[in-house]
Coordinates of C-alpha atoms and ligand atoms in Angstrom, one line a residue:
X1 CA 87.7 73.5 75.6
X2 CA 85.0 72.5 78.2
X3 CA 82.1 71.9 76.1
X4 CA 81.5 75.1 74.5
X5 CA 82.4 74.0 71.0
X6 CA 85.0 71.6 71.7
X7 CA 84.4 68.0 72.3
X8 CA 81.3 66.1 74.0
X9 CA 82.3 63.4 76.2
X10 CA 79.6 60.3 75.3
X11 CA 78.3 59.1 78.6
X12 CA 78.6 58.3 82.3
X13 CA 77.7 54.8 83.9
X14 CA 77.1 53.7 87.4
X15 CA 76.1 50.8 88.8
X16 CA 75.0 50.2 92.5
X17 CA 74.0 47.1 94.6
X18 CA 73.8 47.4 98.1
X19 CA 70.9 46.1 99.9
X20 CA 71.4 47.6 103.1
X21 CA 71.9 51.6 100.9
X22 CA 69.7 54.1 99.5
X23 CA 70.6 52.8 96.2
X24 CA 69.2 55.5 94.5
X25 CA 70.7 58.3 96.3
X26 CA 74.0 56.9 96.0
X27 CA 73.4 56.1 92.1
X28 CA 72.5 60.0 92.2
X29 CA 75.4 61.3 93.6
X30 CA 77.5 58.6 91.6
X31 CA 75.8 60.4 88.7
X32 CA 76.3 64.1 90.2
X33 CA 80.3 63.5 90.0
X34 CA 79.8 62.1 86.0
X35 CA 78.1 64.9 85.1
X36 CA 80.6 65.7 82.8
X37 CA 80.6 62.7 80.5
X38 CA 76.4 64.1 79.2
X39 CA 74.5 66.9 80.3
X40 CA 71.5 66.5 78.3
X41 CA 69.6 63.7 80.0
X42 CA 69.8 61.8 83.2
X43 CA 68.8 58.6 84.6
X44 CA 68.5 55.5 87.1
X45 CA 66.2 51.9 87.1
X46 CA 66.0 50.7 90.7
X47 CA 65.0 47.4 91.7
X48 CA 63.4 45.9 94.6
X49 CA 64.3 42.6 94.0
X50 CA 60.7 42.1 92.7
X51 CA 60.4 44.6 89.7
X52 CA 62.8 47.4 88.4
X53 CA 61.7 50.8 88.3
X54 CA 63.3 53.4 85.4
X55 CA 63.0 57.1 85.9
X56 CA 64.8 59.4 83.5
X57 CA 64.6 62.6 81.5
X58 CA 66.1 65.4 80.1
X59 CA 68.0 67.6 81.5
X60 CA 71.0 68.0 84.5
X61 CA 71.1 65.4 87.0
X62 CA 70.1 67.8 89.1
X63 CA 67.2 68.8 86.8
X64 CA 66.0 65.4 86.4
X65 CA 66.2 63.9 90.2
X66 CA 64.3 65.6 93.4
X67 CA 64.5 64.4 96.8
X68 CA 61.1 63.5 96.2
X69 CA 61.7 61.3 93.1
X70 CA 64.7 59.5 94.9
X71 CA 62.5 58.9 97.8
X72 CA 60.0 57.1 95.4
X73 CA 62.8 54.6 94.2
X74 CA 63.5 52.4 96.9
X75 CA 65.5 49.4 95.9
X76 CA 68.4 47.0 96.7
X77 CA 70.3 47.6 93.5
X78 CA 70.7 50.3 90.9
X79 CA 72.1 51.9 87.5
X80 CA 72.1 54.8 86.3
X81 CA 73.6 56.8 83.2
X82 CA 73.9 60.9 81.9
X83 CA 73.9 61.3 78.1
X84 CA 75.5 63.4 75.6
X85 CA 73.7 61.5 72.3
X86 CA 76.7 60.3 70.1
X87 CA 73.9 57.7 68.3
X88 CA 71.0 59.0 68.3
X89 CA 68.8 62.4 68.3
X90 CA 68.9 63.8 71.9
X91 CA 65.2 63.2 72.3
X92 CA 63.6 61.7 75.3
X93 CA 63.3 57.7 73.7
X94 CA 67.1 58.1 73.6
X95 CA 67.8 58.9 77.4
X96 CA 68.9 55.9 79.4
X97 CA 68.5 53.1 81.1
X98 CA 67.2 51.5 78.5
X99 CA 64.2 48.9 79.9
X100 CA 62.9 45.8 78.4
X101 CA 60.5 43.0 79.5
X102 CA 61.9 39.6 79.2
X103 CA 60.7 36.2 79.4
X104 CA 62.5 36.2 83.1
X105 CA 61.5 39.5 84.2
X106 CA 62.8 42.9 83.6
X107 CA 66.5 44.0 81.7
X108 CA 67.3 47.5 82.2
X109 CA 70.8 48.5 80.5
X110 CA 73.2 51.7 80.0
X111 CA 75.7 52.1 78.0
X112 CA 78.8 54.4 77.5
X113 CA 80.5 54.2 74.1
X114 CA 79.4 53.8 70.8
X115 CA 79.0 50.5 68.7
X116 CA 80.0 50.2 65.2
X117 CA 78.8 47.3 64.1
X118 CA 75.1 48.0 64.6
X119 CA 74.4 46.9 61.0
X120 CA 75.6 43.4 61.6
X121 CA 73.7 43.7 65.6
X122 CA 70.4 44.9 63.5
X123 CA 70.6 41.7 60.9
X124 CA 71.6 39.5 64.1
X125 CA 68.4 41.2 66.3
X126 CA 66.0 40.0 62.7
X127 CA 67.4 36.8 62.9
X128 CA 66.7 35.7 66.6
X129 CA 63.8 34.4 66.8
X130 CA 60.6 37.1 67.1
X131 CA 59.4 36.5 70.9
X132 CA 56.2 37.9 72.7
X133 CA 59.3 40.5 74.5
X134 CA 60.7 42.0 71.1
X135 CA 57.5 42.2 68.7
X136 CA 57.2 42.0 65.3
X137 CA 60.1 43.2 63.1
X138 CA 61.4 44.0 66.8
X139 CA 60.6 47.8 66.0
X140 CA 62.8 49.8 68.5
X141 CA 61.4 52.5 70.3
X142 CA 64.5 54.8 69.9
X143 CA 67.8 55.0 67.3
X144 CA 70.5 54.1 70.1
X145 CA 72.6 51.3 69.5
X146 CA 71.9 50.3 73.3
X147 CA 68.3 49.8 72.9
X148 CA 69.4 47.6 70.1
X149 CA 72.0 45.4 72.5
X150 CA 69.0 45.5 75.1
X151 CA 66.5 44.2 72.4
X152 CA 69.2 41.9 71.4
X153 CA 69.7 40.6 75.0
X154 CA 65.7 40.0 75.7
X155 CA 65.1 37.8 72.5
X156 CA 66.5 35.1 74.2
X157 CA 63.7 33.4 76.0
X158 CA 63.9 31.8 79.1
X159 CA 67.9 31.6 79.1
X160 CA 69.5 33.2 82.0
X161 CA 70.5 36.5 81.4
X162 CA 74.0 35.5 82.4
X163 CA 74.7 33.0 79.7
X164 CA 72.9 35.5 77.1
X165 CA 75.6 38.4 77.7
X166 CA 78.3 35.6 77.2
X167 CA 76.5 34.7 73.7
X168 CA 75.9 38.9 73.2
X169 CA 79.5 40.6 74.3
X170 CA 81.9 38.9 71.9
X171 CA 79.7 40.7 68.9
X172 CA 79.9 43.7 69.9
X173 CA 82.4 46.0 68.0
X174 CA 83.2 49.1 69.2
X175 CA 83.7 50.7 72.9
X176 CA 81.4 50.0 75.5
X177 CA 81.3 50.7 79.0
X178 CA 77.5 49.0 80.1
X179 CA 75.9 48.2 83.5
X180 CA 73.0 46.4 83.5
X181 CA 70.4 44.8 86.0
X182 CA 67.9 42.3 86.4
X183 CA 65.6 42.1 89.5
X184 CA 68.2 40.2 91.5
X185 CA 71.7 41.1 90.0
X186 CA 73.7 44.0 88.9
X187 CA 75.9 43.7 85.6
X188 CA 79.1 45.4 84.1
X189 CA 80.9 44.6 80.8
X190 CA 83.5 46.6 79.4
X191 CA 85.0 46.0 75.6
X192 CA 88.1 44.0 74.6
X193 CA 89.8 47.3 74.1
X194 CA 89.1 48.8 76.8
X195 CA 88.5 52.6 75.4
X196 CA 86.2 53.7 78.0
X197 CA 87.4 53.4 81.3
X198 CA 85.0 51.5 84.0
X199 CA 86.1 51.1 87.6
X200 CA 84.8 48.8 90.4
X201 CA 84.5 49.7 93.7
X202 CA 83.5 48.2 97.4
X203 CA 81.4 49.6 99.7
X204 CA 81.2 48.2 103.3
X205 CA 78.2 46.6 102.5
X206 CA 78.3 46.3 98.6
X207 CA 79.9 46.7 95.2
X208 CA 80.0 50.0 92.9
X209 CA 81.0 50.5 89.1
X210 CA 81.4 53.6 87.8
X211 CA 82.9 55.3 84.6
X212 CA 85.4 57.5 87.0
X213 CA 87.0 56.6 90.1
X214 CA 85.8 60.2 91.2
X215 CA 82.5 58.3 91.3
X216 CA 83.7 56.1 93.8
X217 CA 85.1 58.9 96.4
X218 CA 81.8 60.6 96.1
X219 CA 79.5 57.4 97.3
X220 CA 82.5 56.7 99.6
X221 CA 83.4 53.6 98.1
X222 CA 87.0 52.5 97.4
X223 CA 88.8 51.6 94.4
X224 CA 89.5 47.9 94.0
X225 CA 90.1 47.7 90.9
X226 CA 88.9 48.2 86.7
X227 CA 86.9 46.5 85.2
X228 CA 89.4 44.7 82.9
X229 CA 88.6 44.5 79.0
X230 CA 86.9 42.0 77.9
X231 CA 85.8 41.3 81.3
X232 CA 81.8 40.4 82.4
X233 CA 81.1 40.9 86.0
X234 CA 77.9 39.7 88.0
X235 CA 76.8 40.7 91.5
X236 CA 74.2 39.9 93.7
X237 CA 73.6 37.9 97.1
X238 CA 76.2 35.3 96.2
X239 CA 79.1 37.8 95.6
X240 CA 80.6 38.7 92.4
X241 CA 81.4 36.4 89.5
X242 CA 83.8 37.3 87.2
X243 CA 84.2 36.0 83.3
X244 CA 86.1 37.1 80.1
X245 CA 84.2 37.0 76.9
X246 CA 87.1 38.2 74.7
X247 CA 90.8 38.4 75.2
X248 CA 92.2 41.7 76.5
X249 CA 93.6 44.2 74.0
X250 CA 94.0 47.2 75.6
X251 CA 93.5 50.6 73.8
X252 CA 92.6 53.1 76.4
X253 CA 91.1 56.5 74.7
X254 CA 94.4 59.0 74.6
X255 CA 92.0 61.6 75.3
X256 CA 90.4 60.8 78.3
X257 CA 93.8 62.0 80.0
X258 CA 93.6 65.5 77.9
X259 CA 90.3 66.6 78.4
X260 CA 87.6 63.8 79.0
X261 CA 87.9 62.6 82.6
X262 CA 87.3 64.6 85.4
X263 CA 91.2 65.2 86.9
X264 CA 90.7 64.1 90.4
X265 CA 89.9 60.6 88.3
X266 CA 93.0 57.6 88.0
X267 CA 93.3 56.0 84.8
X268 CA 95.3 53.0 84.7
X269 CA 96.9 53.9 88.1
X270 CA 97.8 57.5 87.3
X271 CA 96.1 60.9 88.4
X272 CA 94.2 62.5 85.7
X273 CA 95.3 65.9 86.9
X274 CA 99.3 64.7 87.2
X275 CA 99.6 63.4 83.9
X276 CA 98.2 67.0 82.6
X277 CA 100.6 68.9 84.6
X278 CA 103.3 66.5 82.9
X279 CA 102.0 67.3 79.4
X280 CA 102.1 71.0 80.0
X281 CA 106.0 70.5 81.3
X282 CA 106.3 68.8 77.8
X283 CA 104.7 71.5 76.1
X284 CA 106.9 73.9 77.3
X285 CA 110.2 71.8 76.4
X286 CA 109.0 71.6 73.0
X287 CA 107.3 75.2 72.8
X288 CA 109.2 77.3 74.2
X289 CA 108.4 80.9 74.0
X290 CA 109.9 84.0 76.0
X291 CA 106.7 85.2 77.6
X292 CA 105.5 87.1 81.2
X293 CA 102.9 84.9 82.6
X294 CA 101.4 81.5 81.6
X295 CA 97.8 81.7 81.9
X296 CA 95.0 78.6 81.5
X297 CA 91.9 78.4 79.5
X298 CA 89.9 77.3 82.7
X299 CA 89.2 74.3 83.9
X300 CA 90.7 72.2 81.2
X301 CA 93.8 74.0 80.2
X302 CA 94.7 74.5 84.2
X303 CA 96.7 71.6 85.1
X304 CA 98.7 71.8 81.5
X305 CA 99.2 75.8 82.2
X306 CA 100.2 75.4 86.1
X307 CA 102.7 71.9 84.0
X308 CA 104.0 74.4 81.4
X309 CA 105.0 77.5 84.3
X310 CA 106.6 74.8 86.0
X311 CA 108.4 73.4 82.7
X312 CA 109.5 77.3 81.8
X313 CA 110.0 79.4 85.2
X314 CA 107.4 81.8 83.6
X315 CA 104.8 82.6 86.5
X316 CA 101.2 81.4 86.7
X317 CA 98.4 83.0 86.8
X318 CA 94.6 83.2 86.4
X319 CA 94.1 85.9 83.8
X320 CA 90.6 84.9 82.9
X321 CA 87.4 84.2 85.0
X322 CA 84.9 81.4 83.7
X323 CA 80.9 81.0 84.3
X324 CA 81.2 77.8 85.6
X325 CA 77.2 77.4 84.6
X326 CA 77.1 78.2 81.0
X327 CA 77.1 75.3 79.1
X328 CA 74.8 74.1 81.4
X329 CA 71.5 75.6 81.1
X330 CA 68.9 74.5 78.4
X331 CA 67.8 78.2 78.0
X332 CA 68.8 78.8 74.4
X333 CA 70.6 82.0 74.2
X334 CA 69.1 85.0 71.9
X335 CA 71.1 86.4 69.2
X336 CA 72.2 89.4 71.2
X337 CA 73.3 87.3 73.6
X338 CA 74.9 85.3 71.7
X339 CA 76.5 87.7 69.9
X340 CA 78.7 88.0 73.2
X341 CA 80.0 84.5 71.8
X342 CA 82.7 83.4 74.3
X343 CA 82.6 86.1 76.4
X344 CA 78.9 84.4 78.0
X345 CA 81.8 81.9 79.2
X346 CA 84.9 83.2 80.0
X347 CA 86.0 87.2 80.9
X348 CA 89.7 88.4 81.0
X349 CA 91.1 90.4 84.0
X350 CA 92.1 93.3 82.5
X351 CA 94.8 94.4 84.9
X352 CA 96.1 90.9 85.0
X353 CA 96.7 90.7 81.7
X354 CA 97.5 94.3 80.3
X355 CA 100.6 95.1 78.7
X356 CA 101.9 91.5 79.1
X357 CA 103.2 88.7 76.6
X358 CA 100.9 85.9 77.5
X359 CA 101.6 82.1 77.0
X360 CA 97.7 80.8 76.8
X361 CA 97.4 76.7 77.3
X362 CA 93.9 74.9 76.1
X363 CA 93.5 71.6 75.8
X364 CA 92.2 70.8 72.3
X365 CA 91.5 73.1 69.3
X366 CA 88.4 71.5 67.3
X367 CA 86.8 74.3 65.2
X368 CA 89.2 77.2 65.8
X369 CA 86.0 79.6 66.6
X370 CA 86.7 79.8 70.5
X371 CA 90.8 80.4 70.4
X372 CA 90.0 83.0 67.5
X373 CA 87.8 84.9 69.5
X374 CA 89.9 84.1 72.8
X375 CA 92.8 85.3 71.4
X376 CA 90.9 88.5 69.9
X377 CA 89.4 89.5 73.5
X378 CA 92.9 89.0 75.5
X379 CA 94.2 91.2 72.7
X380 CA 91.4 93.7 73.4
X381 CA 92.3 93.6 77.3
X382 CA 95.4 94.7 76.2
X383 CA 98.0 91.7 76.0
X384 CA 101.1 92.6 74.5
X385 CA 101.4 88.9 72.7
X386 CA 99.3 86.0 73.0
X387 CA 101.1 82.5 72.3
X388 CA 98.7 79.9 72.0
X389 CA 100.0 76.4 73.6
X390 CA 97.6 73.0 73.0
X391 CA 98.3 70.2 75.6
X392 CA 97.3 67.9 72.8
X393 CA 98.6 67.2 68.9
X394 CA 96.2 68.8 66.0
X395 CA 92.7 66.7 65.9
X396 CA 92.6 65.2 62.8
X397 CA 90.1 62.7 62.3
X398 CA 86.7 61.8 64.0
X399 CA 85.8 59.4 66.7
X400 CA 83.8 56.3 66.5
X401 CA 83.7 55.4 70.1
X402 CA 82.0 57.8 71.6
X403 CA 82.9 61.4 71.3
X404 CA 81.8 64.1 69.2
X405 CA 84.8 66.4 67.7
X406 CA 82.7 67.4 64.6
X407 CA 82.9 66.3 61.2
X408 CA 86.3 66.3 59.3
X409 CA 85.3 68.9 57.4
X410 CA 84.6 71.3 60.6
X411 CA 88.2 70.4 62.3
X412 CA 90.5 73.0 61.4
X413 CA 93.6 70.7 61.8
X414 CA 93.2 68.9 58.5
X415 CA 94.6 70.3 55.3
X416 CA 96.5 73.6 57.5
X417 CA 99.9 73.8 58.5
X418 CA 100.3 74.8 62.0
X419 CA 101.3 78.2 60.6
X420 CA 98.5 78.7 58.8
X421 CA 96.3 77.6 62.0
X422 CA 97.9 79.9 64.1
X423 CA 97.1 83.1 61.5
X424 CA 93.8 81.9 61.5
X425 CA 93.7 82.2 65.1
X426 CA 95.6 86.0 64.8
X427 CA 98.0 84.3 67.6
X428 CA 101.5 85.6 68.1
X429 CA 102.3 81.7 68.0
X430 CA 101.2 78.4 68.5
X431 CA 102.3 74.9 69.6
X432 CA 100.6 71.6 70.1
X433 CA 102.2 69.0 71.8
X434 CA 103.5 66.3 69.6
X435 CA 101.9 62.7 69.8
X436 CA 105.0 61.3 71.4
X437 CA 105.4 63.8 73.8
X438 CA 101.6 63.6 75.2
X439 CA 101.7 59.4 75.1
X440 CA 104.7 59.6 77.6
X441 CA 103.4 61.9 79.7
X442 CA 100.2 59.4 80.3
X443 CA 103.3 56.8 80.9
X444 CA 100.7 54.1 78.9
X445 CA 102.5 51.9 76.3
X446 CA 101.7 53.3 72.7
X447 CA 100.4 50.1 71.5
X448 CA 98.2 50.1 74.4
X449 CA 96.5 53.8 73.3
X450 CA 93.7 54.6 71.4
X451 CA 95.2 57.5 69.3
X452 CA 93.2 57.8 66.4
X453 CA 91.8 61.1 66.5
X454 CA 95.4 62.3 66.3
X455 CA 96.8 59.4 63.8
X456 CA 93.7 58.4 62.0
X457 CA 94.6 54.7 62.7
X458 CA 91.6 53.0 64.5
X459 CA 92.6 50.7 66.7
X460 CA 88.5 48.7 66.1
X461 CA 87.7 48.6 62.7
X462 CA 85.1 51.1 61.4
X463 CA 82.3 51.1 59.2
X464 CA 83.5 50.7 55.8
X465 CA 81.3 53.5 54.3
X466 CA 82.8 55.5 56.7
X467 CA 86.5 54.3 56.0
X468 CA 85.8 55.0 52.5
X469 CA 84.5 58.6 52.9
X470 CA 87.5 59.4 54.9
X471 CA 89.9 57.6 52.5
X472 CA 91.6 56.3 55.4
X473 CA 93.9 53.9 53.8
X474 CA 95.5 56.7 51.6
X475 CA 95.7 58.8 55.1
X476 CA 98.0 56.4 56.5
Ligands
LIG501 S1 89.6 58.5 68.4 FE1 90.4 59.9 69.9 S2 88.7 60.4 71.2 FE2 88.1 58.6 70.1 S3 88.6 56.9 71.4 FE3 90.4 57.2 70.1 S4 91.7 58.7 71.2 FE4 89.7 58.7 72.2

């Protein structure tokens, strides 16, 4: 549930060229409207055409960018990237793009996903041959695995940068979403599987990618189409080349349509927000519950909620008011305050809500801390009944491509019936959507879904310590 202890998106990517732009205004508001895939640091490399120019920090897009700073990035092409660290401490070295001298000029790279092959990528990076561009022992400057794949990609000499990322793409394992420039030309590669979405888009005068299509409206550029998997783009003054380093198998994360991606986004040719309102109606065929009103955990739950009213002729409504900024401040909250716990976040309307059987629809339950004290503080604001409804099946197992749910042994899901779940919450009742129900309401193929989170079957293989310490071929 939006980020207060529920899951961190990875990353946002953009990728600009347009001569005739501001390219790093658009790349800002491109940026602005991916806010929600990291919030703790912010970035953009411009180029001139002569020499690329990264500025980046912690913080808000908003913290990190003045008109002032954009006005000193003047360029013909751009990239850009906000960060939640999934590899990596969230420390300045670790904010992206990542930027590296090579023997041709400048690579500047970002990336959205996670790798898990980066012990193989670490022994490959040794091997290369040392050059003046990665020094000795090529010591990297941060722990991300993109400043590795950048480090990788300028140990190749003189060889044009193109041919490199054909050489560098196929050993890649794991999702990634990555834009990445040169002086001259603007790259974008997304994996075989295709976990991460990645969208191109046209502007009169030049191309966009983006992570969201919502990227796109907000730069005014229009959809043309994804970025397929396995697919390597390059654009610059001759136009855009397309090539395929790996076949397509598509495996598009099952979560970006429950909670990820922003719901004004398309994914795969459906509406972010209609495929939510379709889970909810789902939820409510296989949850029913005689209740008064249906009320959303806001914003996440709000499409699923306004789905399940619709699926149960019980009426809608807002019975609680979120602080659409917490969550986003780096002010640490004192203990007093955060003693207040959920409350700095969301407030119930008392005379909404009193004396009424709610139905209450969220969109994930990680940790079972928020729903606990959720269902606790409707109860004080005098609910008759609360019956807790989860437009998405019990998370079970961690990611590896790119999102942070918390260890196995913080998810509340394994080893508790939903029962027991729901008497740990102190809810009247609960219901998750089942697996099958939420994959047919995104209308995606099963086969064609990342589901693992929910399944525990990885569609990319995983690193075998990790496999082992989750006993994964047991869990199957
Ligand atoms: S494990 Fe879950 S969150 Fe991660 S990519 Fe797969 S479906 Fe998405």
């Amino acid at each position: 549930m939006d980020n207060f202890e529920g899951p961190k998106e990875e990353c946002g990517v953009f990728g600009v060229w347009a001569p005739e732009e501001d390219v790093a205004q658009l790349t800002f508001f491109g940026l602005f409207a991916l806010q929600h895939r990291g919030q703790e640091s912010a970035g953009i490399a411009v180029s001139n055409l002569q020499r690329i120019m990264v500025y980046k920090d912690m913080g808000l897009v908003s913290q990190v960018f003045d008109e002032a700073t954009l006005k000193s990035l003047p360029g013909r092409l751009a990239i850009g990237h906000t960060r939640y660290s999934t590899t990596g401490a969230s420390v300045w070295n670790n904010a992206q793009p990542t930027f590296r001298a090579t023997a041709l000029g400048g690579l500047a790279l970002a990336h959205n996903g996670n790798l898990t092959n980066t012990h193989e990528l670490e022994a490959w990076l040794s091997e290369l041959a040392p050059s003046e561009h990665v020094p000795e022992k090529k010591t990297m400057d941060s722990t991300n695995d993109t400043s590795l794949v950048t480090a990788i990609m300028a140990s190749f000499g003189d060889e044009p940068l193109e041919s490199v990322a054909m050489k560098v793409l196929p050993r890649l394992k794991g999702a990634f979403c990555l834009t990445f420039m040169t002086e001259r030309t603007l790259y974008a590669a997304r994996d075989p599987q295709g976990i991460r979405p990645l969208v191109l888009g046209r502007l009169a005068n030049g191309w966009v990618v983006a992570s969201e299509t919502a990227a796109l409206d907000i730069v005014g550029a229009s959809f043309v189409r994804e970025v397929e998997p396995g697919e390597f783009i390059a654009i610059d003054e001759r136009g855009l080349r397309s090539q395929r380093f790996a076949e397509a198998n598509p495996k598009g994360c099952i979560f970006e349509y429950v909670y990820l991606a922003r719901p004004d986004t398309t994914i795969a040719g459906h509406g972010v927000h209609a495929v939510r309102v379709s889970i909810g109606r789902k939820l409510a065929e296989e949850h029913p519950v005689d209740a008064d009103l249906v009320i959303p955990v806001p914003e996440s739950g709000t499409p699923s909620a306004i789905g399940y009213a619709q699926g149960s002729g019980i009426p809608y409504g807002q019975g609680l008011v979120k602080n659409a900024y917490v969550g986003r401040t780096f002010i640490q909250p004192s203990q007093t305050i955060r003693q207040l716990g959920i409350r700095l976040k969301l407030n119930p309307l008392r005379e909404v809500i009193e004396g009424k059987r709610l139905v209450v629809v969220d969109d994930s339950i990680v940790r079972g801390n928020t729903q606990r004290a959720l269902v606790r503080m409707l109860r004080e604001a005098g609910a008759k009944e609360v019956h807790v409804r989860i437009s998405s099946p019990p998370v079970q197992w961690p990611c590896f491509y790119g999102i942070d749910f918390a260890t196995r042994a913080e998810l509340i899901a394994p080893g508790l019936t939903v029962d027991e779940i729901c008497r740990s919450l102190g809810a009247d009742s609960l219901g998750y959507i089942s697996l099958d129900g939420l994959t047919e309401a995104t209308q995606v193929p099963a086969d064609q879904l990342c589901r693992a989170c929910f399944d525990g079957r990885y569609p990319i293989a995983i690193p075998p310590a990790q496999a082992e310490l989750l006993n994964l071929e047991e869990s199957k």
